[in-house]
mmCIF file of C-alpha atoms and ligand atoms in Angstrom:
data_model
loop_
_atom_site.group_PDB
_atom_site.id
_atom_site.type_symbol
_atom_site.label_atom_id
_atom_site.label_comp_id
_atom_site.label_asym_id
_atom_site.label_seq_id
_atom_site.Cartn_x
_atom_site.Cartn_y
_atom_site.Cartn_z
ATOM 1 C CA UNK A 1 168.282 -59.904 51.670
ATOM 2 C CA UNK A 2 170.841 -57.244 52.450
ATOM 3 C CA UNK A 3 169.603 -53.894 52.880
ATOM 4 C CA UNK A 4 171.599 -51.650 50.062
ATOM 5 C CA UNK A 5 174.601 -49.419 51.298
ATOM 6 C CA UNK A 6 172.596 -46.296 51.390
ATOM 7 C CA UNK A 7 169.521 -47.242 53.402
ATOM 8 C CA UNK A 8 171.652 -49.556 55.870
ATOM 9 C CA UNK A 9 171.679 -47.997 59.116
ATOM 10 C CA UNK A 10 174.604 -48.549 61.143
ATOM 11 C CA UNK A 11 175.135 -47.185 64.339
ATOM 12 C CA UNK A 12 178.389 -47.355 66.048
ATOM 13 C CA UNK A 13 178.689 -47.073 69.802
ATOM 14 C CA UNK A 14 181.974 -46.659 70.985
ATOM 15 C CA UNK A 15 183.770 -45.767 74.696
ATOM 16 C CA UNK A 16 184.936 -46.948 78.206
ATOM 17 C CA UNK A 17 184.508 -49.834 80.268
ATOM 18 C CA UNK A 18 181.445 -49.734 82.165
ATOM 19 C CA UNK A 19 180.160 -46.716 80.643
ATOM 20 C CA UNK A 20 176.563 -48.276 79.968
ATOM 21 C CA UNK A 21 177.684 -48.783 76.312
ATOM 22 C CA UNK A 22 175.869 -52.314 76.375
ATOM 23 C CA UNK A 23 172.583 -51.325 78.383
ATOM 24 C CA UNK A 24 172.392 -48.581 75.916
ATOM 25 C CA UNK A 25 173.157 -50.145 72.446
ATOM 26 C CA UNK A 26 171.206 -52.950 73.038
ATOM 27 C CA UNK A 27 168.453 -50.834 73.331
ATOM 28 C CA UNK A 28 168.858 -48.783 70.485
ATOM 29 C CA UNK A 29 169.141 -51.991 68.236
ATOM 30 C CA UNK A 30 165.815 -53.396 69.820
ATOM 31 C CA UNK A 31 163.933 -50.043 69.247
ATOM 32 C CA UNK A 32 165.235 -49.940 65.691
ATOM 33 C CA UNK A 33 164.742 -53.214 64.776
ATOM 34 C CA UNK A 34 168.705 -53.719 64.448
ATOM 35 C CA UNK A 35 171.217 -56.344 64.634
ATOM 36 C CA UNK A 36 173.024 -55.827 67.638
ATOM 37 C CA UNK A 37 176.565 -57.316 68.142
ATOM 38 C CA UNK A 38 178.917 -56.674 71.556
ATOM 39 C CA UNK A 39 182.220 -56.664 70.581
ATOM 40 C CA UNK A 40 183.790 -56.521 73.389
ATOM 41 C CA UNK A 41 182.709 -60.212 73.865
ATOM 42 C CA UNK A 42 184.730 -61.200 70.724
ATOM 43 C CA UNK A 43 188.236 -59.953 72.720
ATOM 44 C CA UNK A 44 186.173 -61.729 75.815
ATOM 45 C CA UNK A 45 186.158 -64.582 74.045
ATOM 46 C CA UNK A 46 189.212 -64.551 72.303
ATOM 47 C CA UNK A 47 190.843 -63.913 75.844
ATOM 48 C CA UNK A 48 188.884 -66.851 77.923
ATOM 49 C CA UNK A 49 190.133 -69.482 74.842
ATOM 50 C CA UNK A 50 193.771 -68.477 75.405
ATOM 51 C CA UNK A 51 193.317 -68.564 79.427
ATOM 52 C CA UNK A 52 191.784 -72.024 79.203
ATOM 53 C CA UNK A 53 194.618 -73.175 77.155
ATOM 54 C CA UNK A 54 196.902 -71.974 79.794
ATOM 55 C CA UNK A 55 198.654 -69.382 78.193
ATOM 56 C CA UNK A 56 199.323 -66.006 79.136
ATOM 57 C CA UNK A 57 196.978 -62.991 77.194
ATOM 58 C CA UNK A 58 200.003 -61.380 75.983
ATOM 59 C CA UNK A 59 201.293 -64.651 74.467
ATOM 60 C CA UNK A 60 201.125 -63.283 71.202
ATOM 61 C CA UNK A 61 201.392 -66.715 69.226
ATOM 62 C CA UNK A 62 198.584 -68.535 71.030
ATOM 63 C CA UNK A 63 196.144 -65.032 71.065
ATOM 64 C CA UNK A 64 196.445 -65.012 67.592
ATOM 65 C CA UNK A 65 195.829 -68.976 67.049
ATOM 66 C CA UNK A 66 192.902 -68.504 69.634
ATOM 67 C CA UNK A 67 191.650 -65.278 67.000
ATOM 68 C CA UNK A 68 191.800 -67.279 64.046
ATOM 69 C CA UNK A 69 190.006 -70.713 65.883
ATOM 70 C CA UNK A 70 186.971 -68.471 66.957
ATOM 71 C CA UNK A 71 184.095 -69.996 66.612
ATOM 72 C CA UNK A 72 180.501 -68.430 66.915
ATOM 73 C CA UNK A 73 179.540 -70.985 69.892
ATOM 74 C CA UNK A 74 182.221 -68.920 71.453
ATOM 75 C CA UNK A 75 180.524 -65.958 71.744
ATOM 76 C CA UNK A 76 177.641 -67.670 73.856
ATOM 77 C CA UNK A 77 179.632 -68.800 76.534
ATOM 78 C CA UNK A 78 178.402 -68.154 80.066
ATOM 79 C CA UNK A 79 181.996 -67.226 81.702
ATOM 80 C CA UNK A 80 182.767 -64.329 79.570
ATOM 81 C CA UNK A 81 181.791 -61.158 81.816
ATOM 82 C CA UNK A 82 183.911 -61.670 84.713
ATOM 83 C CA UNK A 83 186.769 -59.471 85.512
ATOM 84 C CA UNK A 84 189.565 -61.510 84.951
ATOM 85 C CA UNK A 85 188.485 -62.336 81.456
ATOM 86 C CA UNK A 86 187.964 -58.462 81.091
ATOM 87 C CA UNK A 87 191.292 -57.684 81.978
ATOM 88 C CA UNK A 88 192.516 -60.345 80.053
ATOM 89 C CA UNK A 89 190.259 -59.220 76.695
ATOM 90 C CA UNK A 90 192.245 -55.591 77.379
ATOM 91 C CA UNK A 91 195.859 -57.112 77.017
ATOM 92 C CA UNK A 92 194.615 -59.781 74.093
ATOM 93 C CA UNK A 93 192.864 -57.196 72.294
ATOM 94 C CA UNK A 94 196.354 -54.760 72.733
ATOM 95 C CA UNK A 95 197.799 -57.663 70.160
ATOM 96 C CA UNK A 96 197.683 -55.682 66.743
ATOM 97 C CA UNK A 97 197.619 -59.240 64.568
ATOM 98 C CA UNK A 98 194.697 -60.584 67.208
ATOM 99 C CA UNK A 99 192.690 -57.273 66.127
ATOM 100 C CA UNK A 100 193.626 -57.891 62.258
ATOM 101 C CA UNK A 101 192.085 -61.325 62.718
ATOM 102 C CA UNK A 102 188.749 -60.406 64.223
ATOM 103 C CA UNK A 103 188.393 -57.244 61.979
ATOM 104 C CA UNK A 104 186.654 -59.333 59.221
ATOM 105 C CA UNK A 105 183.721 -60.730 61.156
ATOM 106 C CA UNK A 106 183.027 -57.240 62.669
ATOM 107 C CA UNK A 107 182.594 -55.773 59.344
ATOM 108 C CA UNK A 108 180.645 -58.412 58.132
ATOM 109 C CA UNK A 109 178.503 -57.843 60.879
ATOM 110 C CA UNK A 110 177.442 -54.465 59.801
ATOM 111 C CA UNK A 111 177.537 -54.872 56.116
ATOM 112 C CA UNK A 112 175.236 -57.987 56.128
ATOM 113 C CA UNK A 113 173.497 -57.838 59.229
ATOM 114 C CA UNK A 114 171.800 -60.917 60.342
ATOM 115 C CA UNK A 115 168.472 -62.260 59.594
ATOM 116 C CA UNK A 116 167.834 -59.392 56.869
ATOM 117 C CA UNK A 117 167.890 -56.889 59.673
ATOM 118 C CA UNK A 118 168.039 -53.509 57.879
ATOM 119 C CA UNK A 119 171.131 -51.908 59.931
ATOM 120 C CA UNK A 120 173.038 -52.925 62.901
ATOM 121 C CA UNK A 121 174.440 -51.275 65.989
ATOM 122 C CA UNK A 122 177.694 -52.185 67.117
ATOM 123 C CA UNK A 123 179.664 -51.925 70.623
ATOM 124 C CA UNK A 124 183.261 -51.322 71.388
ATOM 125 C CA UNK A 125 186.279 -49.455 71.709
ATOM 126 C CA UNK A 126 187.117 -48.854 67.782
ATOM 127 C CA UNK A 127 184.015 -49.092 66.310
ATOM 128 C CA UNK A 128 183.280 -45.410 64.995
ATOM 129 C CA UNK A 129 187.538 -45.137 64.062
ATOM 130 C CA UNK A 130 188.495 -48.357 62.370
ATOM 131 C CA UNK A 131 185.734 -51.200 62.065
ATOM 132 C CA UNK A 132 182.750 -48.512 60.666
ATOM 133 C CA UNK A 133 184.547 -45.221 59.913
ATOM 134 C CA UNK A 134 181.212 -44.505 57.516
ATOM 135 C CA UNK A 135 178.834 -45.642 60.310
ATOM 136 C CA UNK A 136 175.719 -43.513 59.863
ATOM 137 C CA UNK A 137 175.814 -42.635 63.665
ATOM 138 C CA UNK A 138 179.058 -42.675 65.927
ATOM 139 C CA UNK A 139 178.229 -42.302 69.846
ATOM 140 C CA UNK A 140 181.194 -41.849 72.106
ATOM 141 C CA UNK A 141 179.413 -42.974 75.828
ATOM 142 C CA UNK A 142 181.403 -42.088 78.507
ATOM 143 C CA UNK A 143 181.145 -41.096 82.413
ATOM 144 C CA UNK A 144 183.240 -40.205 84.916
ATOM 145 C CA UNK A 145 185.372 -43.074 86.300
ATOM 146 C CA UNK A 146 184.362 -43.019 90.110
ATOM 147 C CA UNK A 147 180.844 -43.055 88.624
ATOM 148 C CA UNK A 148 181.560 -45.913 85.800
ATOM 149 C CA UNK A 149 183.284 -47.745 89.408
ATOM 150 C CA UNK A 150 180.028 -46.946 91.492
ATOM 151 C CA UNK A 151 178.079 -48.616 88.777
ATOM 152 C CA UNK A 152 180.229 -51.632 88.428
ATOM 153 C CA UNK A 153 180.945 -52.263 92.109
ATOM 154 C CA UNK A 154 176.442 -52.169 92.589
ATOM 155 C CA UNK A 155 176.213 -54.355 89.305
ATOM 156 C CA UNK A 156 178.909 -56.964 90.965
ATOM 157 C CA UNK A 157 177.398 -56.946 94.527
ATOM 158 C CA UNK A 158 174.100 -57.648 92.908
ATOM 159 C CA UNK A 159 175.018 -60.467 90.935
ATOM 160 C CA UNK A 160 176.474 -61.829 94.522
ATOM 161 C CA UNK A 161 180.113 -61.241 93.993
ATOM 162 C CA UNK A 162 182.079 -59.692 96.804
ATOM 163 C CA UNK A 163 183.708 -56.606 95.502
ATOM 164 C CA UNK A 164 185.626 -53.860 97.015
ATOM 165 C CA UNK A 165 185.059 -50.191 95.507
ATOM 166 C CA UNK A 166 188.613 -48.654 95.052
ATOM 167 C CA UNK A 167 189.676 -51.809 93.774
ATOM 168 C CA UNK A 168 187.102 -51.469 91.338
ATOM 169 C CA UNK A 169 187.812 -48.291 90.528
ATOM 170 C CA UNK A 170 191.398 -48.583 90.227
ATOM 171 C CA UNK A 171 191.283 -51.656 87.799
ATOM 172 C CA UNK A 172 188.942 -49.499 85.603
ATOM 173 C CA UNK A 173 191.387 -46.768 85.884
ATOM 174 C CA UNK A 174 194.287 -49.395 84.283
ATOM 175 C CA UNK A 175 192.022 -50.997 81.865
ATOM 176 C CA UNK A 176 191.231 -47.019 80.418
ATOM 177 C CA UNK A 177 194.967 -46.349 80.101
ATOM 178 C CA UNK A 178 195.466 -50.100 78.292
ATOM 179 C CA UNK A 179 192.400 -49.088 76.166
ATOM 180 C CA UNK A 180 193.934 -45.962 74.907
ATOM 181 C CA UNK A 181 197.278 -46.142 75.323
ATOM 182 C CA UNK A 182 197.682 -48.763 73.040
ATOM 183 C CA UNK A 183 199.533 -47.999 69.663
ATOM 184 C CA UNK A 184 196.692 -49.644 67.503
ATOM 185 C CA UNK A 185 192.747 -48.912 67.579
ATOM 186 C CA UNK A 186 192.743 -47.320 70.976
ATOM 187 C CA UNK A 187 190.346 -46.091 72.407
ATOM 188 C CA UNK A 188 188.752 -42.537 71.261
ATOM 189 C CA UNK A 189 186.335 -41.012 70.184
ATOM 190 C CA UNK A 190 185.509 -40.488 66.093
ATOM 191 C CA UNK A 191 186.236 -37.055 65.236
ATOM 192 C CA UNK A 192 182.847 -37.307 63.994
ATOM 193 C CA UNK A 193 181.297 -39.158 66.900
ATOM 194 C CA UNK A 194 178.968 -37.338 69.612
ATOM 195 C CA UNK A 195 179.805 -37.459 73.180
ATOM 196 C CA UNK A 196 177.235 -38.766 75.201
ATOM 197 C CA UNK A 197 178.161 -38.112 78.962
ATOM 198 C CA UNK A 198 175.973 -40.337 81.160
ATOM 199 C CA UNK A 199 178.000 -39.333 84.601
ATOM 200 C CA UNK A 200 174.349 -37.878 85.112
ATOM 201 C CA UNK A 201 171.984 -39.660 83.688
ATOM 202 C CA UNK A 202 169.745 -42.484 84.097
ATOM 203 C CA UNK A 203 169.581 -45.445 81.460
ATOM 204 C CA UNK A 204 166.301 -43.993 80.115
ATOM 205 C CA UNK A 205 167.731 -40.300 79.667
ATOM 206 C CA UNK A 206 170.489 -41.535 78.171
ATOM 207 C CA UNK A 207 168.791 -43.689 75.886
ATOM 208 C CA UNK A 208 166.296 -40.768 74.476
ATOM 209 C CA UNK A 209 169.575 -38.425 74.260
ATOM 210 C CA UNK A 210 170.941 -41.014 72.095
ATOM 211 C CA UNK A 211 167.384 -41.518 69.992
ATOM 212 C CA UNK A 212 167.162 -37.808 69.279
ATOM 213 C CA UNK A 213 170.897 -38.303 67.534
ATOM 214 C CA UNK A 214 169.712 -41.270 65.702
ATOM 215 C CA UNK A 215 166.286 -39.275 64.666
ATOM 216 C CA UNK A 216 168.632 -36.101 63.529
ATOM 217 C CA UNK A 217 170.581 -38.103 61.508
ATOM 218 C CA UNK A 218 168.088 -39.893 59.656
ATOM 219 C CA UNK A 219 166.472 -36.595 58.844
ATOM 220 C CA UNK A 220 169.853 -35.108 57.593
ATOM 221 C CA UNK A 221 170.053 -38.424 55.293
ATOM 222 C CA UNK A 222 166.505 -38.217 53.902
HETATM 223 O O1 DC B 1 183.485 -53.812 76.463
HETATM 224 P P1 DC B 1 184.160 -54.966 77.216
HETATM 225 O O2 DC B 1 184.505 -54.655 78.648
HETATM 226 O O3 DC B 1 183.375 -56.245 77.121
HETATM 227 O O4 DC B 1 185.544 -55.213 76.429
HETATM 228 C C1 DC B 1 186.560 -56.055 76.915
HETATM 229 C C2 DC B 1 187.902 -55.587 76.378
HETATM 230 O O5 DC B 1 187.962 -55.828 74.962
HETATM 231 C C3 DC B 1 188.190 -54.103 76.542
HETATM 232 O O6 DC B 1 188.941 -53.809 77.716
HETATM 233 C C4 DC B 1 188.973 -53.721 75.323
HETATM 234 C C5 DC B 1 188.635 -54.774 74.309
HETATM 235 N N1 DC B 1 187.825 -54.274 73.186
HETATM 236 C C6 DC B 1 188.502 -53.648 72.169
HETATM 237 O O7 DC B 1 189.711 -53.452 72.257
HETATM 238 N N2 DC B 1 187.826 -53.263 71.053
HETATM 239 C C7 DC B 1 186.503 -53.438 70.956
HETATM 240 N N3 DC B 1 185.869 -53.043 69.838
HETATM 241 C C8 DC B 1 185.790 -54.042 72.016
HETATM 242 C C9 DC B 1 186.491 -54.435 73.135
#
């Protein structure tokens, strides 16, 4: 069943590309016992179905037909965290009628979180300002952009792909401005959110910074 409104926890973790967003919600939602759900891979997703169709991601007609014809076997596919479906997720997910469309499911997600989890922690760009505005806990995870690139270009020459730094770096640097300088749900942080800044800190630092938010919090709502 449901947990009520009230007790549901739901924490929202919102900011840039390659910011450790995933690494870090992920483990917040196993150490909670919380749904998890990476939105990002919805616009992934969305993106890869237009691509394979042949259109263009700023085809409006056939980003919006690919929204609506989502399926949740979608979401699984194997091909969805390259760059080339990230940059296309950024120009798909600029569409406001493809972010109208996917809206639903999102929310769903954290009102009813799966398999009676009691609370859910969500991923994204918009998370804390338009999909959960009454999360319980908004994080805003950012880090510098030569360090976000560092991290990215190690993370790509590790999986075996050949990758050039300032390249890196300089398509992060575009995807940030698409992110935010789009007229709908860019990317910022909640006005209530707190700004975790892992430019200098480990996975494990950053994920006890974030606990001791979550652990506030839940004392302040007791
Ligand atoms: O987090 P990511 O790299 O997997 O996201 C891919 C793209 O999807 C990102 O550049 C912007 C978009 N996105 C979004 O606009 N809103 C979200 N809540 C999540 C992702």
């Amino acid at each position: 069943m449901a947990a009520a409104a009230h007790d549901r926890l739901v924490i929202a973790v919102d900011g840039p590309a390659a910011a450790g967003k995933g690494t870090l919600a992920r483990r917040l939602a196993s150490h909670l016992g919380l749904a998890y759900l990476d939105t990002g891979r919805i616009y992934r997703a969305v993106a890869r179905l237009v691509l394979d169709a042949g259109s263009a991601p700023d085809d409006e007609q056939a980003a919006v037909a690919a929204a609506e014809a989502l399926r949740p076997q979608d979401l699984e596919r194997a091909d969805l965290r390259d760059e080339a479906t990230g940059e296309a997720a950024s120009v798909v997910a600029g569409i406001p009628a493809v972010r109208t469309a996917l809206l639903a499911f999102q929310r769903r997600f954290a009102e009813a979180p799966p398999e009676g989890a009691v609370g859910a922690v969500l991923d994204g760009r918009d998370i804390g300002t338009v999909v959960c505005p009454c999360a319980t806990v908004k994080l805003y995870v950012t880090a510098s952009p030569e360090e976000r690139a560092r991290r990215r270009h190690k993370e790509l020459r590790e999986a075996g792909v050949e990758s050039i730094y300032s390249r890196v770096l300089a398509d992060l640097i575009a995807r940030d401005e698409r992110d935010s300088g789009r007229s709908v749900a860019p990317l910022r942080p909640a006005a209530d959110a707190v700004v975790l800044d892992t430019t200098s800190l480990n996975a494990e630092d950053a994920f006890q910074e974030a606990l001791r938010h979550v652990e506030v919090r839940l004392r302040q709502r007791s």
